[in-house]
């Protein structure tokens, strides 16, 4: 990972962690299992999907739309990074 | 469209919170839906929402993996319900509006078509007065989101026929639902219990006894409520809740059931819950 990529990953992770902790009213470590801890309700799970799509200009489709990809802040960050790399939007 | 005795289409009236999630449920289970509303803007918004709800349902494993999605048709014309095997009425909780719409629907569909009302608590027998064949009307109280909540409350009115109950069960089986049948009464079981609880929760907040979060956390942590009454209220829609409470108060004569000041104040301000982005909680403009 280049320094620039590392900064991007960190920024994405912070963005996601900020969104999640704002909504659940608690600090959320990047590796905490959000489903197991009951922090994420079924409604909020879908908001997460929509939020990631809007905030990072990605589309989460088909097989990517599975709970394991949303289980932790770290997993969501990895998903966003992978989709951004695959899509390479014009402003990347 | 030609009349098709083996058609697998239901018609849903009302493309609001419930009409959308019932439609998503049916489509996800491979049943075609004709969705009727009085507003074209509402129908456009509903199409986008339903697509999102289908994703949500799949995400949560609510639909069988191999299931092909049903076809959605949206329309402003109630006549489009003519070929449906069942009609689900999910319009605004207003008894005269429902009476008018059900009368219209019952004039359009063929005898033998199951008529279902999703009212939160208007007695089925009251609504039965406005339809041509009261025996074919039953209540099915789906909960929001209909595609995720497995259980429904089925209300058998005094005039509801055995065949109608059987047809309702066959449709619910198709939709993967479990059901409990109850007799007719204002608010049935679930709204009679839940709505006054939410009303009291709002009163508790207004009186300053506890915050919105504290009320919900206590009901979750101590009493096993899945989301807490006030988060549930936001999911239902506070306008619908106030309407249902008013009807419940009128029909039971219990004035404590009338919507409390805080609830009415929020409705007046247009803070209707998730559907407007703010209710008891703030959803930061995330609509779902
Ligand atoms: N919101 C819930 O959680 C919930 C749960 C169970 C049952 N219900 C019941 O379901 C019904 C619908 O509630 P909702 O929350 O979806 O309301 P809503 O206000 O979100 O939607 C009602 C819709 O009905 C439409 N409508 C009004 N008159 C119509 C007509 N004549 N023909 C076609 N469409 C018409 C409106 O334009 C609106 O889009 C109500 O009876 C309500 O009590 C609601």
Short mmCIF file of C-alpha atoms and ligand atoms in Angstrom, two decimals:
data_model
loop_
_atom_site.label_atom_id
_atom_site.label_comp_id
_atom_site.label_asym_id
_atom_site.label_seq_id
_atom_site.Cartn_x
_atom_site.Cartn_y
_atom_site.Cartn_z
CA UNK A 1 0.00 0.00 0.00
CA UNK A 2 1.40 3.41 -0.93
CA UNK A 3 1.36 6.25 1.58
CA UNK A 4 -1.43 7.87 -0.42
CA UNK A 5 -3.52 4.69 -0.39
CA UNK A 6 -2.97 4.33 3.34
CA UNK A 7 -4.28 7.84 3.90
CA UNK A 8 -7.32 7.11 1.76
CA UNK A 9 -8.04 3.92 3.70
CA UNK A 10 -7.71 5.76 6.97
CA UNK A 11 -9.99 8.53 5.82
CA UNK A 12 -12.63 6.04 4.68
CA UNK A 13 -12.38 4.10 7.92
CA UNK A 14 -12.76 7.27 9.96
CA UNK A 15 -15.72 8.35 7.89
CA UNK A 16 -17.49 5.03 8.38
CA UNK A 17 -16.64 4.83 12.08
CA UNK A 18 -17.93 8.37 12.54
CA UNK A 19 -21.22 7.58 10.83
CA UNK A 20 -21.73 4.37 12.81
CA UNK A 21 -20.80 5.76 16.20
CA UNK A 22 -22.95 8.84 15.58
CA UNK A 23 -25.95 6.64 14.98
CA UNK A 24 -25.40 4.11 17.77
CA UNK A 25 -24.22 6.70 20.26
CA UNK A 26 -21.08 4.79 21.18
CA UNK A 27 -17.44 4.50 20.25
CA UNK A 28 -17.03 1.75 17.69
CA UNK A 29 -13.62 0.09 17.30
CA UNK A 30 -12.83 -0.89 13.69
CA UNK A 31 -12.84 -4.61 14.47
CA UNK A 32 -15.97 -4.76 16.61
CA UNK A 33 -18.62 -7.14 15.31
CA UNK A 34 -21.58 -4.79 14.94
CA UNK A 35 -24.15 -7.53 14.37
CA UNK A 36 -23.05 -9.77 17.23
CA UNK A 37 -23.03 -6.85 19.65
CA UNK A 38 -26.58 -5.95 18.61
CA UNK A 39 -25.47 -2.43 17.70
CA UNK A 40 -26.85 -2.67 14.22
CA UNK A 41 -30.55 -3.28 13.75
CA UNK A 42 -31.94 -4.65 10.52
CA UNK A 43 -33.09 -1.17 9.49
CA UNK A 44 -29.74 0.43 10.23
CA UNK A 45 -27.98 -2.30 8.27
CA UNK A 46 -29.62 -1.07 5.09
CA UNK A 47 -28.89 2.55 5.94
CA UNK A 48 -25.24 1.57 6.14
CA UNK A 49 -25.43 0.15 2.63
CA UNK A 50 -27.04 3.31 1.28
CA UNK A 51 -24.67 5.54 3.21
CA UNK A 52 -21.56 3.80 1.87
CA UNK A 53 -22.91 4.04 -1.66
CA UNK A 54 -23.65 7.73 -1.38
CA UNK A 55 -20.63 8.81 0.63
CA UNK A 56 -18.06 6.94 -1.45
CA UNK A 57 -19.77 6.84 -4.85
CA UNK A 58 -19.80 3.07 -5.10
CA UNK A 59 -22.52 0.58 -5.94
CA UNK A 60 -22.86 -2.47 -3.76
CA UNK A 61 -24.52 -5.20 -5.78
CA UNK A 62 -25.14 -8.92 -5.90
CA UNK A 63 -22.72 -11.00 -3.88
CA UNK A 64 -21.15 -7.96 -2.23
CA UNK A 65 -24.46 -7.27 -0.54
CA UNK A 66 -23.91 -9.74 2.26
CA UNK A 67 -23.72 -9.20 5.95
CA UNK A 68 -20.09 -10.27 6.34
CA UNK A 69 -19.05 -7.20 4.36
CA UNK A 70 -20.79 -4.98 6.90
CA UNK A 71 -19.92 -6.82 10.07
CA UNK A 72 -17.17 -4.42 11.16
CA UNK A 73 -15.97 -0.95 10.25
CA UNK A 74 -12.78 -2.59 8.93
CA UNK A 75 -14.75 -4.94 6.67
CA UNK A 76 -16.78 -2.03 5.27
CA UNK A 77 -13.59 -0.07 4.65
CA UNK A 78 -12.11 -2.99 2.74
CA UNK A 79 -15.28 -3.31 0.66
CA UNK A 80 -15.32 0.39 -0.21
CA UNK A 81 -11.63 0.34 -1.14
CA UNK A 82 -12.09 -2.72 -3.35
CA UNK A 83 -15.14 -1.26 -5.12
CA UNK A 84 -13.41 2.09 -5.66
CA UNK A 85 -10.36 0.40 -7.14
CA UNK A 86 -12.55 -1.71 -9.39
CA UNK A 87 -14.69 1.20 -10.52
CA UNK A 88 -11.96 3.89 -10.78
CA UNK A 89 -14.37 6.84 -10.89
CA UNK A 90 -13.33 9.75 -13.05
CA UNK A 91 -12.35 11.91 -10.08
CA UNK A 92 -10.14 9.26 -8.45
CA UNK B 1 -54.78 -7.60 -19.96
CA UNK B 2 -56.93 -10.69 -20.39
CA UNK B 3 -58.64 -12.24 -17.43
CA UNK B 4 -56.51 -15.09 -16.26
CA UNK B 5 -57.99 -17.52 -13.78
CA UNK B 6 -54.50 -18.61 -12.76
CA UNK B 7 -53.14 -15.10 -12.50
CA UNK B 8 -50.69 -14.64 -9.70
CA UNK B 9 -51.22 -10.96 -9.16
CA UNK B 10 -52.26 -9.06 -6.10
CA UNK B 11 -53.38 -5.45 -6.08
CA UNK B 12 -52.17 -3.15 -3.32
CA UNK B 13 -54.01 0.13 -2.67
CA UNK B 14 -51.91 2.88 -1.08
CA UNK B 15 -48.21 3.28 -1.87
CA UNK B 16 -47.18 4.68 1.49
CA UNK B 17 -45.07 3.04 4.20
CA UNK B 18 -47.09 -0.18 4.29
CA UNK B 19 -48.11 -0.41 0.64
CA UNK B 20 -44.42 -0.27 -0.27
CA UNK B 21 -43.22 -2.88 2.16
CA UNK B 22 -46.11 -5.26 1.40
CA UNK B 23 -45.34 -4.84 -2.30
CA UNK B 24 -41.65 -5.57 -1.69
CA UNK B 25 -42.65 -8.67 0.26
CA UNK B 26 -44.86 -9.98 -2.54
CA UNK B 27 -42.35 -9.21 -5.31
CA UNK B 28 -39.56 -10.83 -3.34
CA UNK B 29 -41.71 -13.95 -3.10
CA UNK B 30 -42.40 -13.98 -6.84
CA UNK B 31 -45.93 -12.58 -6.75
CA UNK B 32 -46.78 -9.83 -9.27
CA UNK B 33 -48.18 -6.60 -7.85
CA UNK B 34 -50.40 -3.84 -9.19
CA UNK B 35 -49.79 -0.91 -6.87
CA UNK B 36 -52.43 1.84 -6.83
CA UNK B 37 -52.19 5.31 -5.33
CA UNK B 38 -53.85 8.68 -5.89
CA UNK B 39 -50.56 10.51 -6.39
CA UNK B 40 -48.15 10.03 -9.25
CA UNK B 41 -45.30 11.51 -7.20
CA UNK B 42 -45.96 8.98 -4.47
CA UNK B 43 -45.86 6.16 -7.02
CA UNK B 44 -42.50 7.35 -8.41
CA UNK B 45 -41.02 7.54 -4.93
CA UNK B 46 -42.52 4.15 -4.12
CA UNK B 47 -40.84 2.49 -7.09
CA UNK B 48 -37.42 3.65 -5.92
CA UNK B 49 -38.15 2.70 -2.35
CA UNK B 50 -39.42 -0.75 -3.25
CA UNK B 51 -36.27 -1.46 -5.27
CA UNK B 52 -34.26 -0.53 -2.18
CA UNK B 53 -36.46 -2.68 0.06
CA UNK B 54 -36.00 -5.67 -2.22
CA UNK B 55 -32.24 -5.26 -1.76
CA UNK B 56 -32.76 -4.92 1.97
CA UNK B 57 -34.85 -8.09 2.05
CA UNK B 58 -32.23 -10.01 0.10
CA UNK B 59 -29.49 -8.58 2.31
CA UNK B 60 -31.33 -9.87 5.38
CA UNK B 61 -32.06 -13.24 3.78
CA UNK B 62 -35.81 -12.61 3.82
CA UNK B 63 -36.49 -14.02 0.35
CA UNK B 64 -35.68 -17.50 -0.98
CA UNK B 65 -32.42 -17.30 -2.96
CA UNK B 66 -33.73 -19.03 -6.04
CA UNK B 67 -36.89 -16.95 -6.20
CA UNK B 68 -37.44 -14.83 -9.32
CA UNK B 69 -38.79 -11.40 -8.43
CA UNK B 70 -42.39 -10.59 -9.30
CA UNK B 71 -43.33 -7.79 -11.69
CA UNK B 72 -44.42 -4.39 -10.39
CA UNK B 73 -47.01 -2.24 -12.13
CA UNK B 74 -47.89 1.14 -10.64
CA UNK B 75 -51.03 2.99 -11.59
CA UNK B 76 -53.47 5.72 -10.60
CA UNK B 77 -56.41 3.62 -11.77
CA UNK B 78 -58.23 1.40 -9.30
CA UNK B 79 -59.71 -0.52 -12.24
CA UNK B 80 -56.31 -2.14 -12.69
CA UNK B 81 -57.20 -4.32 -9.72
CA UNK B 82 -59.81 -6.16 -11.78
CA UNK B 83 -57.65 -9.22 -12.51
CA UNK B 84 -56.06 -9.59 -9.10
CA UNK B 85 -56.62 -12.73 -7.05
CA UNK B 86 -56.45 -10.69 -3.86
CA UNK B 87 -56.54 -7.02 -2.97
CA UNK B 88 -54.68 -5.49 -0.05
CA UNK B 89 -56.04 -2.12 1.04
CA UNK B 90 -53.25 -0.10 2.71
CA UNK B 91 -54.41 3.49 2.32
CA UNK B 92 -54.42 6.24 4.94
CA UNK B 93 -55.99 5.28 8.29
CA UNK B 94 -59.22 7.22 7.77
CA UNK B 95 -62.48 5.32 8.11
CA UNK B 96 -64.53 7.22 5.53
CA UNK B 97 -61.69 7.17 3.00
CA UNK B 98 -61.31 3.43 3.51
CA UNK B 99 -65.06 2.88 3.22
CA UNK B 100 -65.11 4.73 -0.09
CA UNK B 101 -62.10 2.93 -1.51
CA UNK B 102 -63.24 -0.52 -0.41
CA UNK B 103 -66.67 0.11 -1.95
CA UNK B 104 -64.98 1.04 -5.21
CA UNK B 105 -62.65 -1.95 -5.14
CA UNK B 106 -65.43 -4.36 -4.39
CA UNK B 107 -67.26 -3.08 -7.48
CA UNK B 108 -64.22 -3.68 -9.68
CA UNK B 109 -63.08 -7.18 -8.66
CA UNK B 110 -64.79 -10.44 -9.48
CA UNK B 111 -66.74 -12.33 -6.80
CA UNK B 112 -64.35 -14.69 -5.05
CA UNK B 113 -61.52 -12.17 -4.89
CA UNK B 114 -60.13 -11.96 -1.39
CA UNK B 115 -60.35 -8.45 0.05
CA UNK B 116 -57.80 -7.67 2.71
CA UNK B 117 -57.58 -4.53 4.77
CA UNK B 118 -54.34 -3.64 6.50
CA UNK B 119 -56.04 -1.21 8.88
CA UNK B 120 -54.28 -0.83 12.21
CA UNK B 121 -57.49 -0.98 14.15
CA UNK B 122 -60.74 -0.03 12.43
CA UNK B 123 -63.08 -2.96 13.12
CA UNK B 124 -63.44 -5.20 10.06
CA UNK B 125 -67.19 -5.30 10.51
CA UNK B 126 -67.36 -1.53 10.29
CA UNK B 127 -65.51 -1.63 6.95
CA UNK B 128 -67.59 -4.62 5.81
CA UNK B 129 -70.60 -2.30 5.59
CA UNK B 130 -69.13 -0.66 2.51
CA UNK B 131 -68.28 -3.75 0.43
CA UNK B 132 -70.62 -5.76 -1.76
CA UNK B 133 -69.62 -9.17 -0.35
CA UNK B 134 -68.73 -8.76 3.33
CA UNK B 135 -67.94 -12.49 3.57
CA UNK B 136 -64.88 -11.91 1.35
CA UNK B 137 -63.31 -9.24 3.55
CA UNK B 138 -60.72 -10.02 6.24
CA UNK B 139 -58.13 -8.05 8.13
CA UNK B 140 -54.45 -8.85 7.75
CA UNK B 141 -52.35 -6.61 9.92
CA UNK B 142 -48.88 -6.65 8.41
CA UNK B 143 -46.17 -4.94 10.44
CA UNK B 144 -43.53 -2.61 9.02
CA UNK B 145 -41.28 -3.69 7.36
CA UNK B 146 -43.62 -6.40 6.09
CA UNK B 147 -40.83 -8.24 4.26
CA UNK B 148 -38.82 -8.70 7.47
CA UNK B 149 -41.41 -9.34 10.17
CA UNK B 150 -42.50 -12.93 9.96
CA UNK B 151 -45.70 -12.76 11.97
CA UNK B 152 -48.98 -11.13 10.98
CA UNK B 153 -52.25 -10.66 12.82
CA UNK B 154 -55.26 -11.98 10.91
CA UNK B 155 -58.64 -10.57 11.88
CA UNK B 156 -61.76 -12.55 11.20
CA UNK B 157 -64.77 -10.25 11.19
CA UNK B 158 -68.15 -11.62 12.24
CA UNK B 159 -69.12 -11.86 8.56
CA UNK B 160 -65.78 -13.16 7.23
CA UNK B 161 -66.33 -16.54 5.53
CA UNK B 162 -64.32 -19.67 6.28
CA UNK B 163 -63.24 -19.76 2.61
CA UNK B 164 -61.90 -16.24 2.91
CA UNK B 165 -59.81 -17.16 5.93
CA UNK B 166 -58.50 -20.18 4.01
CA UNK B 167 -57.63 -18.00 1.00
CA UNK B 168 -55.84 -15.54 3.28
CA UNK B 169 -53.82 -18.37 4.78
CA UNK B 170 -52.88 -19.68 1.38
CA UNK B 171 -51.65 -16.23 0.32
CA UNK B 172 -49.76 -15.77 3.59
CA UNK B 173 -48.14 -19.18 3.11
CA UNK B 174 -47.01 -18.06 -0.32
CA UNK B 175 -45.55 -14.93 1.31
CA UNK B 176 -43.72 -16.96 3.96
CA UNK B 177 -45.70 -15.52 6.87
CA UNK B 178 -46.89 -16.98 10.11
CA UNK B 179 -50.26 -15.81 11.37
CA UNK B 180 -52.37 -15.67 14.48
CA UNK B 181 -56.12 -15.27 13.99
CA UNK B 182 -58.08 -13.02 16.33
CA UNK B 183 -61.62 -11.75 16.58
CA UNK B 184 -62.74 -8.30 15.57
CA UNK B 185 -62.35 -5.37 18.00
CA UNK B 186 -61.01 -1.81 17.82
CA UNK B 187 -57.21 -2.07 17.56
CA UNK B 188 -57.44 -5.89 17.50
CA UNK B 189 -54.61 -7.17 19.72
CA UNK B 190 -51.37 -5.59 18.55
CA UNK B 191 -52.52 -1.98 18.10
CA UNK B 192 -54.61 -2.12 21.25
CA UNK B 193 -51.43 -2.93 23.16
CA UNK B 194 -48.69 -1.20 21.20
CA UNK B 195 -50.29 2.13 20.32
CA UNK B 196 -51.26 3.14 23.89
CA UNK B 197 -47.78 2.03 25.01
CA UNK B 198 -46.16 4.36 22.49
CA UNK B 199 -48.55 7.14 23.52
CA UNK B 200 -47.51 6.66 27.17
CA UNK B 201 -43.84 6.55 26.20
CA UNK B 202 -44.26 9.94 24.52
CA UNK B 203 -46.04 11.28 27.61
CA UNK B 204 -43.19 10.05 29.80
CA UNK B 205 -40.72 11.95 27.62
CA UNK B 206 -42.89 15.09 27.61
CA UNK B 207 -43.17 15.00 31.40
CA UNK B 208 -39.39 14.88 31.66
CA UNK B 209 -39.20 11.54 33.46
CA UNK B 210 -36.72 10.15 30.95
CA UNK B 211 -35.20 10.88 27.56
CA UNK B 212 -36.32 9.19 24.36
CA UNK B 213 -33.17 7.05 24.41
CA UNK B 214 -33.62 6.07 28.05
CA UNK B 215 -37.22 4.94 27.53
CA UNK B 216 -36.21 2.77 24.58
CA UNK B 217 -33.14 1.38 26.30
CA UNK B 218 -35.16 0.36 29.34
CA UNK B 219 -37.83 -1.33 27.27
CA UNK B 220 -35.14 -3.12 25.29
CA UNK B 221 -32.80 -4.07 28.08
CA UNK B 222 -35.31 -4.86 30.81
CA UNK B 223 -38.34 -6.03 28.88
CA UNK B 224 -36.91 -7.51 25.72
CA UNK B 225 -38.57 -5.09 23.32
CA UNK B 226 -36.59 -5.38 20.05
CA UNK B 227 -36.25 -1.66 19.31
CA UNK B 228 -38.05 0.26 22.05
CA UNK B 229 -41.48 1.90 21.63
CA UNK B 230 -40.27 5.27 20.35
CA UNK B 231 -37.98 3.86 17.68
CA UNK B 232 -40.93 1.68 16.69
CA UNK B 233 -43.09 4.81 16.52
CA UNK B 234 -40.65 6.38 14.06
CA UNK B 235 -40.79 3.26 11.95
CA UNK B 236 -44.60 3.27 11.90
CA UNK B 237 -44.93 6.97 11.07
CA UNK B 238 -46.20 9.41 13.68
CA UNK B 239 -49.10 10.67 11.54
CA UNK B 240 -50.42 7.16 11.11
CA UNK B 241 -49.92 6.51 14.80
CA UNK B 242 -51.89 9.62 15.77
CA UNK B 243 -54.70 8.68 13.36
CA UNK B 244 -54.85 5.14 14.73
CA UNK B 245 -54.86 6.37 18.34
CA UNK B 246 -57.68 8.80 17.60
CA UNK B 247 -59.76 6.02 16.03
CA UNK B 248 -58.98 3.75 18.97
CA UNK B 249 -60.06 6.41 21.48
CA UNK B 250 -63.31 7.02 19.57
CA UNK B 251 -64.19 3.35 19.26
CA UNK B 252 -63.29 2.26 22.80
CA UNK B 253 -64.45 5.43 24.55
CA UNK B 254 -61.13 5.50 26.40
CA UNK B 255 -59.93 9.10 26.12
CA UNK B 256 -56.45 8.20 27.40
CA UNK B 257 -55.90 6.55 24.00
CA UNK B 258 -56.17 9.92 22.21
CA UNK B 259 -52.77 11.00 20.84
CA UNK B 260 -50.82 12.98 23.45
CA UNK B 261 -49.64 16.57 22.94
CA UNK B 262 -46.06 15.69 22.04
CA UNK B 263 -47.18 13.27 19.36
CA UNK B 264 -49.62 15.79 17.89
CA UNK B 265 -46.99 18.50 18.03
CA UNK B 266 -44.53 16.36 16.05
CA UNK B 267 -47.17 15.59 13.45
CA UNK B 268 -48.01 19.29 13.17
CA UNK B 269 -44.33 20.08 12.55
CA UNK B 270 -44.10 17.37 9.90
CA UNK B 271 -41.65 15.29 11.93
CA UNK B 272 -43.28 12.01 11.04
CA UNK B 273 -40.46 9.57 11.79
CA UNK B 274 -38.21 7.72 9.38
CA UNK B 275 -40.28 8.62 6.37
CA UNK B 276 -39.43 12.31 6.77
CA UNK B 277 -35.98 11.81 8.31
CA UNK B 278 -36.95 12.94 11.80
CA UNK B 279 -39.38 11.87 14.50
CA UNK B 280 -38.37 10.99 18.03
CA UNK B 281 -34.92 10.35 16.55
CA UNK B 282 -32.97 12.09 13.83
CA UNK B 283 -32.18 9.95 10.80
CA UNK B 284 -29.89 12.53 9.20
CA UNK B 285 -31.87 12.51 6.01
CA UNK B 286 -31.29 8.80 5.47
CA UNK B 287 -34.63 7.55 4.21
CA UNK B 288 -35.32 3.90 4.52
N1 LIG C 1 -47.14 2.33 9.27
C1 LIG C 1 -47.23 1.16 9.87
O1 LIG C 1 -46.28 0.70 10.50
C2 LIG C 1 -48.50 0.35 9.77
C3 LIG C 1 -48.49 -0.96 10.26
C4 LIG C 1 -49.64 -1.73 10.12
C5 LIG C 1 -50.77 -1.21 9.51
N2 LIG C 1 -50.76 0.09 9.07
C6 LIG C 1 -51.97 0.58 8.40
O2 LIG C 1 -51.71 0.53 6.99
C7 LIG C 1 -52.43 1.57 6.32
C8 LIG C 1 -51.44 2.46 5.58
O3 LIG C 1 -50.57 3.08 6.51
P1 LIG C 1 -49.22 3.79 6.05
O4 LIG C 1 -48.40 3.95 7.26
O5 LIG C 1 -48.67 3.08 4.87
O6 LIG C 1 -49.80 5.22 5.59
P2 LIG C 1 -49.10 6.29 4.64
O7 LIG C 1 -49.65 7.59 5.04
O8 LIG C 1 -47.62 6.10 4.63
O9 LIG C 1 -49.62 5.89 3.18
C9 LIG C 1 -50.95 5.95 2.80
C10 LIG C 1 -51.01 6.06 1.26
O10 LIG C 1 -52.36 5.87 0.82
C11 LIG C 1 -52.56 6.70 -0.30
N3 LIG C 1 -53.99 6.85 -0.53
C12 LIG C 1 -54.86 7.65 0.13
N4 LIG C 1 -56.10 7.49 -0.40
C13 LIG C 1 -55.99 6.58 -1.39
C14 LIG C 1 -56.92 6.00 -2.30
N5 LIG C 1 -58.22 6.33 -2.26
N6 LIG C 1 -56.47 5.10 -3.19
C15 LIG C 1 -55.17 4.75 -3.23
N7 LIG C 1 -54.24 5.27 -2.39
C16 LIG C 1 -54.65 6.17 -1.47
C17 LIG C 1 -51.83 7.97 0.07
O11 LIG C 1 -51.54 8.75 -1.07
C18 LIG C 1 -50.56 7.41 0.73
O12 LIG C 1 -49.53 7.21 -0.23
C19 LIG C 1 -53.19 2.31 7.42
O13 LIG C 1 -54.47 1.74 7.53
C20 LIG C 1 -52.37 2.02 8.65
O14 LIG C 1 -53.10 2.17 9.83
C21 LIG C 1 -49.64 0.87 9.18
#
